[in-house]
Structures are given as C-alpha cells and as structure tokens.
mmCIF file of C-alpha atoms and ligand atoms in Angstrom:
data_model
loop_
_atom_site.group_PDB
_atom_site.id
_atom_site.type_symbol
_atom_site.label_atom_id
_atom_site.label_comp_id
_atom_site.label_asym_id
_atom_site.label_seq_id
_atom_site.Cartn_x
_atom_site.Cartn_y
_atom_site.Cartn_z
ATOM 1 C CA UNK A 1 89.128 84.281 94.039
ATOM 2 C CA UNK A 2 92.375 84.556 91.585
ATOM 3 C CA UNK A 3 94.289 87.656 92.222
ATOM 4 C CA UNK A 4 92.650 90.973 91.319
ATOM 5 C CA UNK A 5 95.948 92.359 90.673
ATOM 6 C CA UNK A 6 98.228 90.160 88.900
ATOM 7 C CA UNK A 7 101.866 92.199 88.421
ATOM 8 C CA UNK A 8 104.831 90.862 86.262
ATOM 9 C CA UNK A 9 107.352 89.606 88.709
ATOM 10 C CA UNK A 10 109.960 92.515 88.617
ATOM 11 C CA UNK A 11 112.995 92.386 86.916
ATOM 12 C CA UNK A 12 115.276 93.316 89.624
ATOM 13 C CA UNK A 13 114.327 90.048 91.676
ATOM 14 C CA UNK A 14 116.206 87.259 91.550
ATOM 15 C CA UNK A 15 113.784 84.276 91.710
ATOM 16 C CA UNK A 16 116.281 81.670 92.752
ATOM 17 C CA UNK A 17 116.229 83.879 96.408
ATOM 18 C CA UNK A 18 112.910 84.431 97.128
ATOM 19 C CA UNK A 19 112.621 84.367 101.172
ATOM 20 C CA UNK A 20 111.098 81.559 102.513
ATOM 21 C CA UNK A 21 109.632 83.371 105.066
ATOM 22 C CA UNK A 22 108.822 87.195 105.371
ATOM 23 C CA UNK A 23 107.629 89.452 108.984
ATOM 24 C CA UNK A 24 106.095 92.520 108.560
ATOM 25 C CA UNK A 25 105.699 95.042 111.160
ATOM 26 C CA UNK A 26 102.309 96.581 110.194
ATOM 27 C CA UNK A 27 102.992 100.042 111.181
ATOM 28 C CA UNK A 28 101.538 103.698 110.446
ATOM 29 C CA UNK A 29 97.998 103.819 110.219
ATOM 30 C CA UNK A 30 97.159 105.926 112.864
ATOM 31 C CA UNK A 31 99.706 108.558 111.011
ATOM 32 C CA UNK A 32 98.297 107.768 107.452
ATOM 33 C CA UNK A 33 94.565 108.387 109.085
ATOM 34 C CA UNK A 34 95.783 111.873 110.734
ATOM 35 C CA UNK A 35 97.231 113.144 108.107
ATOM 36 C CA UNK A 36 94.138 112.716 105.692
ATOM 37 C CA UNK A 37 92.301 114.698 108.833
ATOM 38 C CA UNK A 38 90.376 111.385 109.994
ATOM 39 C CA UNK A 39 89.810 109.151 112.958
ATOM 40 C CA UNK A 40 93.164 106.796 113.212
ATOM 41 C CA UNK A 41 90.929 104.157 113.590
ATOM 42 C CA UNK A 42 89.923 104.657 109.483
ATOM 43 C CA UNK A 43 93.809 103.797 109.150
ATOM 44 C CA UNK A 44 93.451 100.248 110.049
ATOM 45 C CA UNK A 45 90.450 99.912 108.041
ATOM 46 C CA UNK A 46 92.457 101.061 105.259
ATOM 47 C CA UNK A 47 95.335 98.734 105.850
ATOM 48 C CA UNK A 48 93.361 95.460 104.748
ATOM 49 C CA UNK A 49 93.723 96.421 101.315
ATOM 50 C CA UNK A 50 97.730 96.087 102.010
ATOM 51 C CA UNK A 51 96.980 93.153 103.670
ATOM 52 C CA UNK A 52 95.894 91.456 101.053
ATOM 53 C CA UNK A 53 97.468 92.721 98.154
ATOM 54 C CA UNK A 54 100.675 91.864 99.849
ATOM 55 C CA UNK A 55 99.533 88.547 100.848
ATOM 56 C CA UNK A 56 98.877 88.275 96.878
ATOM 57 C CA UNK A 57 102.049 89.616 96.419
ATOM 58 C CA UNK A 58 104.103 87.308 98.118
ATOM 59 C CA UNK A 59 102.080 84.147 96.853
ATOM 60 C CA UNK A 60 103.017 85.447 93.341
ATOM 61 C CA UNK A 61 106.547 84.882 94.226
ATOM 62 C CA UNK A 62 106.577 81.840 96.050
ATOM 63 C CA UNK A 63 107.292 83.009 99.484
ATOM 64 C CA UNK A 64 105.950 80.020 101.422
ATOM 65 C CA UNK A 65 105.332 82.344 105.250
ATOM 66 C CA UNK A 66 103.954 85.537 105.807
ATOM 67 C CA UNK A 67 104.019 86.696 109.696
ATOM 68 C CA UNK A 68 102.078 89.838 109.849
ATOM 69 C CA UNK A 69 102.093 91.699 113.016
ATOM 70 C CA UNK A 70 98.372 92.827 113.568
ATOM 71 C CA UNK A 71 98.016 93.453 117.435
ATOM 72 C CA UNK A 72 100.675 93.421 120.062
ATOM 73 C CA UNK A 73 100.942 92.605 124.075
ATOM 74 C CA UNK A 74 101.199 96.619 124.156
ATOM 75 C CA UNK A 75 98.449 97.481 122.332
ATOM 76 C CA UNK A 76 96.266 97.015 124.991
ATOM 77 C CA UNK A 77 97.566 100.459 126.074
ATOM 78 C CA UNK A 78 96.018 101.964 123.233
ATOM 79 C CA UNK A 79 92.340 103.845 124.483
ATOM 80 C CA UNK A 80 89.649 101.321 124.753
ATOM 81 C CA UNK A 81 87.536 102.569 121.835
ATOM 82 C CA UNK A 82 90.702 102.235 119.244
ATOM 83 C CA UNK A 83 91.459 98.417 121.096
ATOM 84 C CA UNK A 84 87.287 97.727 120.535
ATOM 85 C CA UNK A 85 87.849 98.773 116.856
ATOM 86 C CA UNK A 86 91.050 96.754 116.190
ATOM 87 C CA UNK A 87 88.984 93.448 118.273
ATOM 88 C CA UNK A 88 85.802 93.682 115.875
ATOM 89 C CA UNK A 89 88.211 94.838 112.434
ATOM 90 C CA UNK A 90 90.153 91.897 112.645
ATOM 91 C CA UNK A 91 86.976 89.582 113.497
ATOM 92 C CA UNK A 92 85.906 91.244 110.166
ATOM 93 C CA UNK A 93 88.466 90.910 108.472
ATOM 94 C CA UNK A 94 88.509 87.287 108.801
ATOM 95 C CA UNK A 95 84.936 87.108 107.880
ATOM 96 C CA UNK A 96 85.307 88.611 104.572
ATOM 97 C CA UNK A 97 88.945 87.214 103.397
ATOM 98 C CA UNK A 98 89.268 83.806 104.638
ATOM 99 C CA UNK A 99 86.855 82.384 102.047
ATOM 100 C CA UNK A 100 89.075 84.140 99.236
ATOM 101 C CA UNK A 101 92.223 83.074 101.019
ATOM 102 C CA UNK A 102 91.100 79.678 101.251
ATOM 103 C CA UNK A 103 90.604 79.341 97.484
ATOM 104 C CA UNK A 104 94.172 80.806 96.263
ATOM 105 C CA UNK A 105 95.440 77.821 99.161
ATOM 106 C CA UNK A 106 96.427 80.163 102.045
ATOM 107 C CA UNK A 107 97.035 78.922 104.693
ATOM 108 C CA UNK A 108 95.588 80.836 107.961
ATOM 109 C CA UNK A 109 97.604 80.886 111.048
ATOM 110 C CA UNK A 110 97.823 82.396 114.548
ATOM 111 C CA UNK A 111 100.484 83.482 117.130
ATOM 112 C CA UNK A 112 99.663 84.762 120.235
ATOM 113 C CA UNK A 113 98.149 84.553 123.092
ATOM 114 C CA UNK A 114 94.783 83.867 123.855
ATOM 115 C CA UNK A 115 93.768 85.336 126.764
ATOM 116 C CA UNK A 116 90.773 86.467 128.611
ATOM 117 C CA UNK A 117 91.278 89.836 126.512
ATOM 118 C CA UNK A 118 90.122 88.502 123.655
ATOM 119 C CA UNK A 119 86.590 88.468 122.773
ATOM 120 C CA UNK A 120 85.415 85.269 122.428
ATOM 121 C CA UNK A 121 83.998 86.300 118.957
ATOM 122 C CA UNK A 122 87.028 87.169 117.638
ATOM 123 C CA UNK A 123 88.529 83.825 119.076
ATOM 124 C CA UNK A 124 85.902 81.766 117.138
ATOM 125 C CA UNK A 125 86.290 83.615 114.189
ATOM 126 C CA UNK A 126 90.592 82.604 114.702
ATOM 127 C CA UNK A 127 89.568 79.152 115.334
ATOM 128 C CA UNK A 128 86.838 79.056 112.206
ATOM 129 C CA UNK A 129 89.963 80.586 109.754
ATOM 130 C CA UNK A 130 92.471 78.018 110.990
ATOM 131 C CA UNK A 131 90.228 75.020 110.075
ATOM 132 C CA UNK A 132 88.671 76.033 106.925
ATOM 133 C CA UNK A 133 92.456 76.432 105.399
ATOM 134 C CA UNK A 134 94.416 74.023 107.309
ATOM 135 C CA UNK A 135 95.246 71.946 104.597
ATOM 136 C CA UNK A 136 96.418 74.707 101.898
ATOM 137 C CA UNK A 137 99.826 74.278 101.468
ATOM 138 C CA UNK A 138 100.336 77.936 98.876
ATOM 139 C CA UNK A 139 101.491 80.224 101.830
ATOM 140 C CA UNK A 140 101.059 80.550 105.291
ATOM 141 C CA UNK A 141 99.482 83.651 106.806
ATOM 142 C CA UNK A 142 100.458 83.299 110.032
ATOM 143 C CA UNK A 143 98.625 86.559 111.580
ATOM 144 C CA UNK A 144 100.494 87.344 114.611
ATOM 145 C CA UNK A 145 97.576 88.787 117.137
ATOM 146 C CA UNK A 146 98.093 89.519 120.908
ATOM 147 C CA UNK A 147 101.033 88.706 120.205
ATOM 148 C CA UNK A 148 104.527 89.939 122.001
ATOM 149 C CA UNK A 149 108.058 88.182 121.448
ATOM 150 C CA UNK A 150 108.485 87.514 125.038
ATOM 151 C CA UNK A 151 105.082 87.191 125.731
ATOM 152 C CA UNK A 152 106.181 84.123 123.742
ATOM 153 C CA UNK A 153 109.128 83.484 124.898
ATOM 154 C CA UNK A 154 107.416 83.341 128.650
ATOM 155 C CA UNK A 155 105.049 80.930 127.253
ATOM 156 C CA UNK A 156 107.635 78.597 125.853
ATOM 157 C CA UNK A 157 109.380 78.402 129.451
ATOM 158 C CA UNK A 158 106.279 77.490 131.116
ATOM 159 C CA UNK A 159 105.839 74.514 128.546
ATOM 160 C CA UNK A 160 109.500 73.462 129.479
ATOM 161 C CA UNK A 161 108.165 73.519 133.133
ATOM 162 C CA UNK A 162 105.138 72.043 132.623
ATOM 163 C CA UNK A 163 106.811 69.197 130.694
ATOM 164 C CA UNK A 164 109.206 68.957 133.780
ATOM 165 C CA UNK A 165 112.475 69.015 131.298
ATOM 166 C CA UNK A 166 115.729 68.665 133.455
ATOM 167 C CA UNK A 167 117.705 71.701 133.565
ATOM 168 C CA UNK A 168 120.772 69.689 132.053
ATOM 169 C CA UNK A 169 117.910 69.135 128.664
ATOM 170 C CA UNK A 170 116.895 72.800 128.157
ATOM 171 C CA UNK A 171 118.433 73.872 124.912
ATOM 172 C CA UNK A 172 117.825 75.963 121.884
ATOM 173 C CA UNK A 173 115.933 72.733 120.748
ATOM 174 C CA UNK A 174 114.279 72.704 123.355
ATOM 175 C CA UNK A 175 112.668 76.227 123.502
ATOM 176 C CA UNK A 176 111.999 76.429 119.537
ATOM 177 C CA UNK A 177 109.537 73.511 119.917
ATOM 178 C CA UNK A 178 108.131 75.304 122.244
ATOM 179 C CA UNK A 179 107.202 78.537 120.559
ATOM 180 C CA UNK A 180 103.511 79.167 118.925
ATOM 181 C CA UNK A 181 104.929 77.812 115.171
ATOM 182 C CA UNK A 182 108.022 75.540 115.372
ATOM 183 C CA UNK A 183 106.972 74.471 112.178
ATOM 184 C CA UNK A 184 107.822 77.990 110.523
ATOM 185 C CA UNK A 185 111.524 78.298 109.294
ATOM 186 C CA UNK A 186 112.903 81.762 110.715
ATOM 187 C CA UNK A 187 111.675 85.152 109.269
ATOM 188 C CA UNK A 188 114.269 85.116 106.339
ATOM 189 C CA UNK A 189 113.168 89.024 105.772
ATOM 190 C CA UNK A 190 111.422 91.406 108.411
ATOM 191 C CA UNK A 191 109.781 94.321 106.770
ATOM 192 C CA UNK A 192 108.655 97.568 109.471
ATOM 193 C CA UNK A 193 106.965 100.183 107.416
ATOM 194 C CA UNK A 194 106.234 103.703 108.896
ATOM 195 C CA UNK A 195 109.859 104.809 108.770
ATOM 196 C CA UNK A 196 110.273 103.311 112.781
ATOM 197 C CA UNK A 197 113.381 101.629 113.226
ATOM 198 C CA UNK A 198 112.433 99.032 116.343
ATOM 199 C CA UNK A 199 111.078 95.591 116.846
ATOM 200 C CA UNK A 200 108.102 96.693 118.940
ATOM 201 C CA UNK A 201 108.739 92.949 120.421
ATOM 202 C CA UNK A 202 107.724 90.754 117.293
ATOM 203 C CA UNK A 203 109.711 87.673 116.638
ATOM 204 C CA UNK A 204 112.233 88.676 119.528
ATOM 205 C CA UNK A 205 113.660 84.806 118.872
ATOM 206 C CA UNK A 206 112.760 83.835 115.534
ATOM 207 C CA UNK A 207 114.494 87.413 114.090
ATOM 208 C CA UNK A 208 118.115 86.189 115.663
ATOM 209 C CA UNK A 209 119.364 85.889 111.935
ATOM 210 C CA UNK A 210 116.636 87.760 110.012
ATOM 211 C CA UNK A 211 117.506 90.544 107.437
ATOM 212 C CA UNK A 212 115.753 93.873 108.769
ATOM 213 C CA UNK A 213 114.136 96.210 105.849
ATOM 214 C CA UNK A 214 112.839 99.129 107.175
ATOM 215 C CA UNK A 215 110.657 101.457 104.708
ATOM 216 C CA UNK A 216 109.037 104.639 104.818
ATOM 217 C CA UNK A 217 105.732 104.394 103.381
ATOM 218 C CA UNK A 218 102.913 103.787 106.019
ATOM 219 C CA UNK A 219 101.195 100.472 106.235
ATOM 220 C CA UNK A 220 97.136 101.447 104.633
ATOM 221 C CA UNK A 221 99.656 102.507 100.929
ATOM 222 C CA UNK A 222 101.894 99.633 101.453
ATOM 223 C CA UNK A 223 101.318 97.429 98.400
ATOM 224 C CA UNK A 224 103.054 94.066 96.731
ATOM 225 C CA UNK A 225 105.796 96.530 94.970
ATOM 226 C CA UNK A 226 106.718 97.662 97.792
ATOM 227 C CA UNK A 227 107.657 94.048 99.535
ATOM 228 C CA UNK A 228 109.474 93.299 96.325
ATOM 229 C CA UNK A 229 111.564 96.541 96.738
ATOM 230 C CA UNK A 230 112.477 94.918 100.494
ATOM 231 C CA UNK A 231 112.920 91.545 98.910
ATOM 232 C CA UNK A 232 115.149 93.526 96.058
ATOM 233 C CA UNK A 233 117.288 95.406 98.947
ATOM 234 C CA UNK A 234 117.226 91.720 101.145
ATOM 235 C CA UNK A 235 119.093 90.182 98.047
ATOM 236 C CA UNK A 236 121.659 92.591 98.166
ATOM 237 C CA UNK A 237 122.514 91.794 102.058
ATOM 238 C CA UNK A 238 125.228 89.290 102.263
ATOM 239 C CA UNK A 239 124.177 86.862 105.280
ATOM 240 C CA UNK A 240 126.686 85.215 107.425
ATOM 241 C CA UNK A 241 125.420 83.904 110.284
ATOM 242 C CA UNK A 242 128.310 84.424 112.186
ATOM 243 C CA UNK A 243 130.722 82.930 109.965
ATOM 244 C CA UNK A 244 133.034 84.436 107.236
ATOM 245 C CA UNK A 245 133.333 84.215 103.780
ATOM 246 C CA UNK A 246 134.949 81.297 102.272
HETATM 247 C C1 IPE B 301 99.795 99.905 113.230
HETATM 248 O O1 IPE B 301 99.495 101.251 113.061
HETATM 249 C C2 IPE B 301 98.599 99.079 113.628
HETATM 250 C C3 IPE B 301 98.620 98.596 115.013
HETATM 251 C C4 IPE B 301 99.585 98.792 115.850
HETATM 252 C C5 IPE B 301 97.473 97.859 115.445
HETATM 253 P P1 IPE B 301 99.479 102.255 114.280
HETATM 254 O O2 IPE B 301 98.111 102.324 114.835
HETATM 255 O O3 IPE B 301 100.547 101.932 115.246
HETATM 256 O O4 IPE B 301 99.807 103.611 113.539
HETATM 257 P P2 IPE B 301 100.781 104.766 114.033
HETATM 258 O O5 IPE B 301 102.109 104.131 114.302
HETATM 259 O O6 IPE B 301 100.176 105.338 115.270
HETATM 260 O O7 IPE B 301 100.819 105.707 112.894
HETATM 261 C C1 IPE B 302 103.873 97.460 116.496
HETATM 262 O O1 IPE B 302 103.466 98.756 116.236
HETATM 263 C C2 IPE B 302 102.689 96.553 116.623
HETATM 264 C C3 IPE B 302 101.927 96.322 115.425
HETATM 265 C C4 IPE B 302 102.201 96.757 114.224
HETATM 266 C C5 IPE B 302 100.760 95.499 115.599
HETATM 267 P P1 IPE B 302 103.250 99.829 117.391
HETATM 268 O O2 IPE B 302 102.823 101.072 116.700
HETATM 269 O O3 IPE B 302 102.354 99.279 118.436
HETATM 270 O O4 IPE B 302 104.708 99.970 118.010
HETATM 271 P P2 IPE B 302 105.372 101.193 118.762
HETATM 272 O O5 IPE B 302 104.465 101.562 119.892
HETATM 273 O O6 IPE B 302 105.512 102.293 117.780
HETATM 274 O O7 IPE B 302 106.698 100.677 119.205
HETATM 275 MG MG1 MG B 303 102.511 102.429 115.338
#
C-alpha cells in the first residue's frame, strides 16, 4: 500500500544527513491512555498508528534502519493482563501491517530474545514477518521485542564461549558479530518520547556513539513530523567520536 500520508520533506532538513539508522524508545502510552480516563492498555493500541506513520516517515527520507523498542527484558514486570495484551497486540500487529510493509519494501526484523516467555503464536507470527520481507531492501524495521541491551550483551558472550574464542581473540570485533544484527550500522539517532530521559536498557552497545533526542510528546501522538524535528535537532549536534575538530 503507498503511503496514506505523503508530507513534503521539511525544509529545515538537510537531505545530504539523513541518519542511516534511527532507535526509538517507544514510550508513554500507559500515560497518554490515563490521561484520556482509559485502560493503559488502549495506549498501546493507539501507538500502531505512530508506528507506522513513522515507519512511513522515515522511508520518505531515506533512513535505511528503524530499531523500535516494543517490549523489554523488564516488561515482564508489568501485571500479567497488560504483558497478555502487549503478547497478542504485537502478534496483531504483525498480522495486519506486514503485508503493507512488505509492498513499500520494508524490511521486517527482530532483536531479542526468544524465550520460553514468548507465546509460540507470537513467535510464528515473528518468524512469518521475517520471511515474507526478507528480501526488501527500502528500510529495515528491526522491531526490538524481549529485548534488553545486556540481555544482549549476555547472549553475545555465550556465543564467544560457545565458539571457544581464546581470551587473547575477544575484541570489539569480536562481540559486534555477535550481537542479534551485526549487519545494522550503529543507531546514528536514538529518539525516547514521553519526556523520560533514560535508556531503559535498549542498544546499551550499539548507542556508544549515538546522538540522544529526547521529546515530550507521548508515543500513541508521535507522528513522522515529529522524527523529523529529532532528525532537525540531530543535525545540529556536532559528532566527534572522541576526536577534535580539525
Ligand atoms: C511504552 O509505553 C510501551 C511499552 C513499554 C510496552 P508505557 O506502557 O511504558 O507507557 P508509560 O510509560 O507507562 O506511560
Ligand atoms: C522502555 O519503556 C521499554 C519500551 C518502550 C518497550 P519502559 O516504560 O518500560 O521503561 P521505564 O520502566 O520507564 O524505564
Ligand atoms: Mg514507559
């Protein structure tokens, strides 16, 4: 389906520095949901319309990666009804989007772990998403579910184990191989809506060099102008890696 929304690219974005690769921390539903007097769980229902009008968004300007963090290692703290909602709203989710997705060439991606937690519904549905896009080359929606930083990180070691690497061979290299997408250039830009200023443990590697946006608007009104207004304030940041200006 083309994009139900097509916007102008803004004036105020320079095109020759479009990120290559964008994070988003999903956050404020539960706040957007109590405020309007209903169930938090009607916030993430409402946030799929960000979802994908960002995900439009971002096509529209040639960002190549989108990491969106939909469910973390914590979340599991959350009460069971909320965590059954979130299971069978992102099993949804996929169901009605990926055929869309598929035909603008997105590219559908997972990080995370799949554990025993997971119903094996939602797992299928994952699995089912992955190969009906696996060859769109647009952007990659890499949806980052059960997912914690050093859930990943953990993982990554245990590879190294398993693959009985030497002590004297374990490097930088060596780990980023390891994580869920080595393939995926570092978050250029990480978005976190609701007005939090944390990390909530996404990326906790790939966001060593990443410019941090933080905005106030909760994640269900999130829409594409407000990733450009990140991408507008990202353009302004002067990254040095370390290094100094020559
Ligand atoms: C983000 O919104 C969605 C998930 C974490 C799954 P929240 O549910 O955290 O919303 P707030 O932060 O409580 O408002
Ligand atoms: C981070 O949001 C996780 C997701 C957006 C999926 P949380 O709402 O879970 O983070 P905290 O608890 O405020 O740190
Ligand atoms: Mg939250």
């Amino acid at each position: 389906m083309p994009d139900p929304r097509p916007t102008p690219i803004p004036e105020n974005l320079d095109m020759t520095m479009i990120p290559t690769h964008v994070g988003v921390v999903m956050d404020g539903n539960g706040r957007w949901a109590t405020r309007q007097g209903l169930p938090r769980t009607e916030g993430h229902g409402a946030g799929e319309k960000a979802l994908v009008d960002t995900t439009y968004g971002a096509l529209a300007i040639g960002v190549k990666a989108l990491t969106v963090y939909a469910f973390s290692t914590e979340n599991w703290r959350r009460p069971i009804d909320e965590v059954r909602y979130l299971m069978n709203f992102n099993r949804g989710l996929l169901e009605r989007r990926q055929h869309e997705l598929h035909e603008v060439g997105v590219r559908i991606t997972f990080s995370g772990r799949r554990d025993w937690r997971v119903p094996r519904g939602v797992l299928k549905r994952m699995d089912e998403a992955a190969a009906l896009t696996k060859d769109n080359t647009a952007l990659v929606l890499n949806i980052a579910f059960n997912y914690g930083g050093r859930a990943e990180i953990v993982d990554a070691v245990r590879r190294l184990v398993e693959d009985r690497v030497p002590a004297s061979k374990v490097d930088e290299k060596a780990i980023r191989q390891r994580l869920y997408h080595p393939e995926l250039p570092d978050p250029d830009l990480v978005v976190r809506t609701s007005g939090e200023y944390r990390t909530s443990n996404f990326l906790l590697w790939e966001m060593a060099y990443s410019e941090l946006v933080f905005s106030d608007v909760l994640w269900p009104d999130f829409r594409r102008e407000d990733l450009y207004d990140a991408i507008a304030e990202y353009q302004r940041r002067d990254r040095r890696f370390g290094g100094v200006e020559t």
